[in-house]
Amino acid sequence: MLSAEFEPAIWSDEIICEIQDGVIKRKTKNETLVERAQFEICNHKFSTIINDGYAFTLVNDSKYGLRAKDGKLSLNLLRSPTFPDESADKCEHEFIYSILPHRDNELINSVRSAHNLNRLPLVYRADYAMERLVKLSNSSLVCDCIKVSEDKKEGIVVRIYEPCGNSVTTSLAVYFSYKRVFECILIEGNRKDVDLNKLSFSPCEIKTLYFEI
């Protein structure tokens, strides 16, 4: 196993790790059977240690296994096993990881940094102006997707999620024309009316909004 290992100046009894559209917390101690079984934990775009107003966040673009024990963070980069394929992982690898130390305990800052690393900026010609499509009043939420609807009809889908494990409320301002808006499930069915002035999210909830245009 090839790993990149870090020994931050701050430490905590637990680490917060991103999973798909949310976070989980895992113990960094090694005392119980459960804690010893957590020798490797899920780590999507980031993991962070928070203690006394300081945070150490490890952000990456494609490595999803992490060890957080004995005051060290070890990001698993590749395994290179010899069975069943002797040539597994024997090639050129390219990936990005970065360290984000910061003086606050706001988890949403780690979420934003992880998104910025994983989403390359879009480049446009100088004579083409891209207007804002939507805006959330609550900055602790993530607008994860704006796309054409799967039914190929005149619909725009906006997907929003709560990333930090909190219950929050927001309003959504929309800067394109539409006839009606519905809340629906992920596959865009079971549509029901929704009030964009008061969208309530439970911890790590995903909302899918269908705009009929």
mmCIF file of C-alpha atoms in Angstrom:
data_model
loop_
_atom_site.group_PDB
_atom_site.id
_atom_site.type_symbol
_atom_site.label_atom_id
_atom_site.label_comp_id
_atom_site.label_asym_id
_atom_site.label_seq_id
_atom_site.Cartn_x
_atom_site.Cartn_y
_atom_site.Cartn_z
ATOM 1 C CA MET A 1 0.000 0.000 0.000
ATOM 2 C CA LEU A 2 1.306 3.426 -0.955
ATOM 3 C CA SER A 3 0.034 6.192 1.300
ATOM 4 C CA ALA A 4 0.604 9.900 1.873
ATOM 5 C CA GLU A 5 0.923 10.449 5.629
ATOM 6 C CA PHE A 6 0.346 13.645 7.593
ATOM 7 C CA GLU A 7 0.819 14.455 11.274
ATOM 8 C CA PRO A 8 -1.220 17.590 12.033
ATOM 9 C CA ALA A 9 -0.487 19.789 15.037
ATOM 10 C CA ILE A 10 -4.112 19.434 16.197
ATOM 11 C CA TRP A 11 -5.920 16.192 16.945
ATOM 12 C CA SER A 12 -9.309 15.010 18.170
ATOM 13 C CA ASP A 13 -11.015 11.826 19.347
ATOM 14 C CA GLU A 14 -13.045 11.808 16.122
ATOM 15 C CA ILE A 15 -12.635 12.673 12.470
ATOM 16 C CA ILE A 16 -15.325 13.939 10.089
ATOM 17 C CA CYS A 17 -15.249 12.330 6.642
ATOM 18 C CA GLU A 18 -17.294 13.162 3.579
ATOM 19 C CA ILE A 19 -19.421 10.480 1.981
ATOM 20 C CA GLN A 20 -21.807 10.987 -0.926
ATOM 21 C CA ASP A 21 -23.901 14.094 -0.163
ATOM 22 C CA GLY A 22 -23.132 14.037 3.556
ATOM 23 C CA VAL A 23 -20.609 13.249 6.283
ATOM 24 C CA ILE A 24 -19.851 10.543 8.827
ATOM 25 C CA LYS A 25 -17.878 10.677 12.070
ATOM 26 C CA ARG A 26 -15.357 7.997 13.056
ATOM 27 C CA LYS A 27 -13.235 7.520 16.185
ATOM 28 C CA THR A 28 -9.500 8.094 16.000
ATOM 29 C CA LYS A 29 -8.848 6.065 19.173
ATOM 30 C CA ASN A 30 -7.759 2.433 19.069
ATOM 31 C CA GLU A 31 -9.180 1.134 22.352
ATOM 32 C CA THR A 32 -12.319 -0.890 21.599
ATOM 33 C CA LEU A 33 -12.989 -3.636 19.055
ATOM 34 C CA VAL A 34 -15.117 -1.217 17.032
ATOM 35 C CA GLU A 35 -12.392 1.453 17.025
ATOM 36 C CA ARG A 36 -9.717 -1.043 16.024
ATOM 37 C CA ALA A 37 -11.945 -2.245 13.170
ATOM 38 C CA GLN A 38 -11.942 1.299 11.781
ATOM 39 C CA PHE A 39 -8.377 0.980 10.554
ATOM 40 C CA GLU A 40 -9.562 2.339 7.192
ATOM 41 C CA ILE A 41 -12.523 4.665 6.728
ATOM 42 C CA CYS A 42 -14.495 6.232 3.879
ATOM 43 C CA ASN A 43 -13.118 9.494 2.556
ATOM 44 C CA HIS A 44 -14.642 10.972 -0.573
ATOM 45 C CA LYS A 45 -13.535 14.534 -1.292
ATOM 46 C CA PHE A 46 -12.314 15.508 2.188
ATOM 47 C CA SER A 47 -11.741 14.549 5.816
ATOM 48 C CA THR A 48 -11.209 17.015 8.648
ATOM 49 C CA ILE A 49 -9.970 17.111 12.232
ATOM 50 C CA ILE A 50 -11.542 19.913 14.313
ATOM 51 C CA ASN A 51 -10.382 20.954 17.792
ATOM 52 C CA ASP A 52 -10.711 24.155 19.822
ATOM 53 C CA GLY A 53 -11.490 26.475 16.927
ATOM 54 C CA TYR A 54 -8.862 25.051 14.568
ATOM 55 C CA ALA A 55 -9.217 22.563 11.742
ATOM 56 C CA PHE A 56 -6.947 20.454 9.559
ATOM 57 C CA THR A 57 -8.641 19.337 6.355
ATOM 58 C CA LEU A 58 -7.253 16.890 3.812
ATOM 59 C CA VAL A 59 -8.850 17.330 0.369
ATOM 60 C CA ASN A 60 -8.418 15.030 -2.636
ATOM 61 C CA ASP A 61 -9.862 14.367 -6.078
ATOM 62 C CA SER A 62 -9.947 10.565 -6.381
ATOM 63 C CA LYS A 63 -8.693 8.635 -3.320
ATOM 64 C CA TYR A 64 -11.378 7.250 -1.056
ATOM 65 C CA GLY A 65 -9.638 5.321 1.731
ATOM 66 C CA LEU A 66 -8.108 6.946 4.820
ATOM 67 C CA ARG A 67 -6.539 5.843 8.100
ATOM 68 C CA ALA A 68 -6.829 8.189 11.105
ATOM 69 C CA LYS A 69 -4.993 6.695 14.068
ATOM 70 C CA ASP A 70 -2.094 7.519 16.405
ATOM 71 C CA GLY A 71 -2.197 11.226 15.577
ATOM 72 C CA LYS A 72 -1.642 10.627 11.865
ATOM 73 C CA LEU A 73 -3.760 10.815 8.706
ATOM 74 C CA SER A 74 -2.770 8.339 5.990
ATOM 75 C CA LEU A 75 -4.406 8.800 2.588
ATOM 76 C CA ASN A 76 -4.317 5.547 0.603
ATOM 77 C CA LEU A 77 -3.005 6.265 -2.894
ATOM 78 C CA LEU A 78 -2.698 2.795 -4.470
ATOM 79 C CA ARG A 79 -2.440 -0.882 -3.515
ATOM 80 C CA SER A 80 -0.473 -2.515 -6.348
ATOM 81 C CA PRO A 81 -1.418 -6.134 -5.453
ATOM 82 C CA THR A 82 0.205 -9.084 -7.226
ATOM 83 C CA PHE A 83 -2.893 -11.327 -7.239
ATOM 84 C CA PRO A 84 -4.953 -11.987 -9.257
ATOM 85 C CA ASP A 85 -3.259 -9.509 -11.631
ATOM 86 C CA GLU A 86 0.506 -9.201 -11.248
ATOM 87 C CA SER A 87 0.517 -5.932 -13.174
ATOM 88 C CA ALA A 88 -2.252 -4.220 -11.169
ATOM 89 C CA ASP A 89 -1.578 -0.508 -10.602
ATOM 90 C CA LYS A 90 1.758 -0.734 -12.474
ATOM 91 C CA CYS A 91 1.243 2.338 -14.610
ATOM 92 C CA GLU A 92 1.463 6.091 -14.407
ATOM 93 C CA HIS A 93 -0.927 7.579 -11.843
ATOM 94 C CA GLU A 94 -2.179 11.142 -11.597
ATOM 95 C CA PHE A 95 -4.144 12.556 -8.699
ATOM 96 C CA ILE A 96 -4.399 15.663 -6.546
ATOM 97 C CA TYR A 97 -4.532 16.117 -2.797
ATOM 98 C CA SER A 98 -4.090 19.252 -0.723
ATOM 99 C CA ILE A 99 -3.887 20.373 2.902
ATOM 100 C CA LEU A 100 -6.208 23.051 4.241
ATOM 101 C CA PRO A 101 -5.383 24.256 7.773
ATOM 102 C CA HIS A 102 -7.831 26.904 8.940
ATOM 103 C CA ARG A 103 -8.750 28.820 12.071
ATOM 104 C CA ASP A 104 -12.418 28.001 12.372
ATOM 105 C CA ASN A 105 -14.648 25.023 12.986
ATOM 106 C CA GLU A 106 -17.116 25.702 10.153
ATOM 107 C CA LEU A 107 -17.439 22.419 8.281
ATOM 108 C CA ILE A 108 -18.969 24.129 5.253
ATOM 109 C CA ASN A 109 -15.559 25.722 4.497
ATOM 110 C CA SER A 110 -14.064 22.246 4.044
ATOM 111 C CA VAL A 111 -17.018 21.305 1.821
ATOM 112 C CA ARG A 112 -16.445 24.346 -0.406
ATOM 113 C CA SER A 113 -12.705 23.714 -0.662
ATOM 114 C CA ALA A 114 -13.346 20.102 -1.663
ATOM 115 C CA HIS A 115 -15.809 21.163 -4.357
ATOM 116 C CA ASN A 116 -13.402 23.787 -5.671
ATOM 117 C CA LEU A 117 -10.641 21.188 -6.016
ATOM 118 C CA ASN A 118 -12.881 18.659 -7.751
ATOM 119 C CA ARG A 119 -14.624 21.017 -10.161
ATOM 120 C CA LEU A 120 -12.424 22.768 -12.668
ATOM 121 C CA PRO A 121 -13.449 26.341 -13.538
ATOM 122 C CA LEU A 122 -15.383 26.795 -16.763
ATOM 123 C CA VAL A 123 -13.806 29.017 -19.391
ATOM 124 C CA TYR A 124 -15.933 31.129 -21.760
ATOM 125 C CA ARG A 125 -15.214 33.458 -24.629
ATOM 126 C CA ALA A 126 -15.055 37.098 -23.556
ATOM 127 C CA ASP A 127 -18.131 37.967 -25.632
ATOM 128 C CA TYR A 128 -20.282 35.301 -23.970
ATOM 129 C CA ALA A 129 -21.729 36.116 -20.556
ATOM 130 C CA MET A 130 -23.075 33.331 -18.344
ATOM 131 C CA GLU A 131 -25.794 34.638 -16.057
ATOM 132 C CA ARG A 132 -26.505 33.258 -12.600
ATOM 133 C CA LEU A 133 -29.264 30.633 -12.734
ATOM 134 C CA VAL A 134 -30.185 30.164 -9.048
ATOM 135 C CA LYS A 135 -29.128 31.499 -5.643
ATOM 136 C CA LEU A 136 -29.617 29.994 -2.165
ATOM 137 C CA SER A 137 -30.231 32.321 0.779
ATOM 138 C CA ASN A 138 -28.509 29.852 3.127
ATOM 139 C CA SER A 139 -24.811 29.443 2.298
ATOM 140 C CA SER A 140 -24.498 26.189 4.264
ATOM 141 C CA LEU A 141 -26.276 24.263 1.481
ATOM 142 C CA VAL A 142 -24.803 23.011 -1.797
ATOM 143 C CA CYS A 143 -26.422 23.342 -5.211
ATOM 144 C CA ASP A 144 -24.922 20.199 -6.692
ATOM 145 C CA CYS A 145 -26.565 19.973 -10.091
ATOM 146 C CA ILE A 146 -28.435 22.018 -12.705
ATOM 147 C CA LYS A 147 -29.368 20.001 -15.770
ATOM 148 C CA VAL A 148 -31.953 19.210 -18.421
ATOM 149 C CA SER A 149 -34.634 16.825 -17.154
ATOM 150 C CA GLU A 150 -34.344 13.116 -17.901
ATOM 151 C CA ASP A 151 -37.732 13.005 -19.659
ATOM 152 C CA LYS A 152 -36.224 15.198 -22.415
ATOM 153 C CA LYS A 153 -39.187 17.566 -22.146
ATOM 154 C CA GLU A 154 -39.045 21.264 -21.369
ATOM 155 C CA GLY A 155 -37.747 20.815 -17.847
ATOM 156 C CA ILE A 156 -34.770 21.992 -15.790
ATOM 157 C CA VAL A 157 -33.696 20.022 -12.710
ATOM 158 C CA VAL A 158 -31.923 21.642 -9.754
ATOM 159 C CA ARG A 159 -30.495 19.373 -7.048
ATOM 160 C CA ILE A 160 -29.551 20.738 -3.607
ATOM 161 C CA TYR A 161 -28.244 18.944 -0.532
ATOM 162 C CA GLU A 162 -27.320 19.642 3.084
ATOM 163 C CA PRO A 163 -23.668 18.541 3.528
ATOM 164 C CA CYS A 164 -22.860 19.027 7.221
ATOM 165 C CA GLY A 165 -25.467 17.028 9.131
ATOM 166 C CA ASN A 166 -27.630 19.977 10.243
ATOM 167 C CA SER A 167 -31.301 20.917 9.960
ATOM 168 C CA VAL A 168 -31.602 24.147 7.953
ATOM 169 C CA THR A 169 -34.103 26.258 6.011
ATOM 170 C CA THR A 170 -33.485 28.285 2.867
ATOM 171 C CA SER A 171 -35.177 30.155 0.066
ATOM 172 C CA LEU A 172 -34.197 29.744 -3.571
ATOM 173 C CA ALA A 173 -34.089 32.637 -6.029
ATOM 174 C CA VAL A 174 -34.437 31.600 -9.689
ATOM 175 C CA TYR A 175 -33.110 33.743 -12.544
ATOM 176 C CA PHE A 176 -34.647 31.932 -15.493
ATOM 177 C CA SER A 177 -38.241 31.815 -16.704
ATOM 178 C CA TYR A 178 -40.391 28.817 -15.792
ATOM 179 C CA LYS A 179 -44.085 27.917 -15.623
ATOM 180 C CA ARG A 180 -44.266 25.704 -12.517
ATOM 181 C CA VAL A 181 -41.898 24.126 -10.042
ATOM 182 C CA PHE A 182 -42.203 20.780 -8.269
ATOM 183 C CA GLU A 183 -40.231 18.805 -5.735
ATOM 184 C CA CYS A 184 -39.583 15.244 -6.904
ATOM 185 C CA ILE A 185 -37.530 12.145 -6.147
ATOM 186 C CA LEU A 186 -34.043 11.542 -7.577
ATOM 187 C CA ILE A 187 -35.378 9.867 -10.726
ATOM 188 C CA GLU A 188 -37.626 12.914 -11.196
ATOM 189 C CA GLY A 189 -40.970 11.229 -10.554
ATOM 190 C CA ASN A 190 -43.619 11.682 -7.815
ATOM 191 C CA ARG A 191 -43.761 15.432 -8.394
ATOM 192 C CA LYS A 192 -45.494 17.657 -5.850
ATOM 193 C CA ASP A 193 -45.893 21.405 -5.412
ATOM 194 C CA VAL A 194 -43.182 23.192 -3.446
ATOM 195 C CA ASP A 195 -42.672 26.662 -1.965
ATOM 196 C CA LEU A 196 -39.271 28.059 -2.976
ATOM 197 C CA ASN A 197 -39.475 30.658 -0.220
ATOM 198 C CA LYS A 198 -39.245 27.999 2.485
ATOM 199 C CA LEU A 199 -37.271 24.848 1.728
ATOM 200 C CA SER A 200 -36.555 22.824 4.875
ATOM 201 C CA PHE A 201 -33.694 20.319 4.931
ATOM 202 C CA SER A 202 -33.056 17.621 7.492
ATOM 203 C CA PRO A 203 -29.427 16.494 8.063
ATOM 204 C CA CYS A 204 -27.778 15.356 4.804
ATOM 205 C CA GLU A 205 -31.080 15.576 2.917
ATOM 206 C CA ILE A 206 -31.143 15.828 -0.882
ATOM 207 C CA LYS A 207 -33.886 17.802 -2.632
ATOM 208 C CA THR A 208 -34.570 17.583 -6.355
ATOM 209 C CA LEU A 209 -36.556 20.436 -7.917
ATOM 210 C CA TYR A 210 -38.175 20.147 -11.350
ATOM 211 C CA PHE A 211 -38.827 23.411 -13.206
ATOM 212 C CA GLU A 212 -41.343 23.215 -16.040
ATOM 213 C CA ILE A 213 -40.311 25.743 -18.696
#
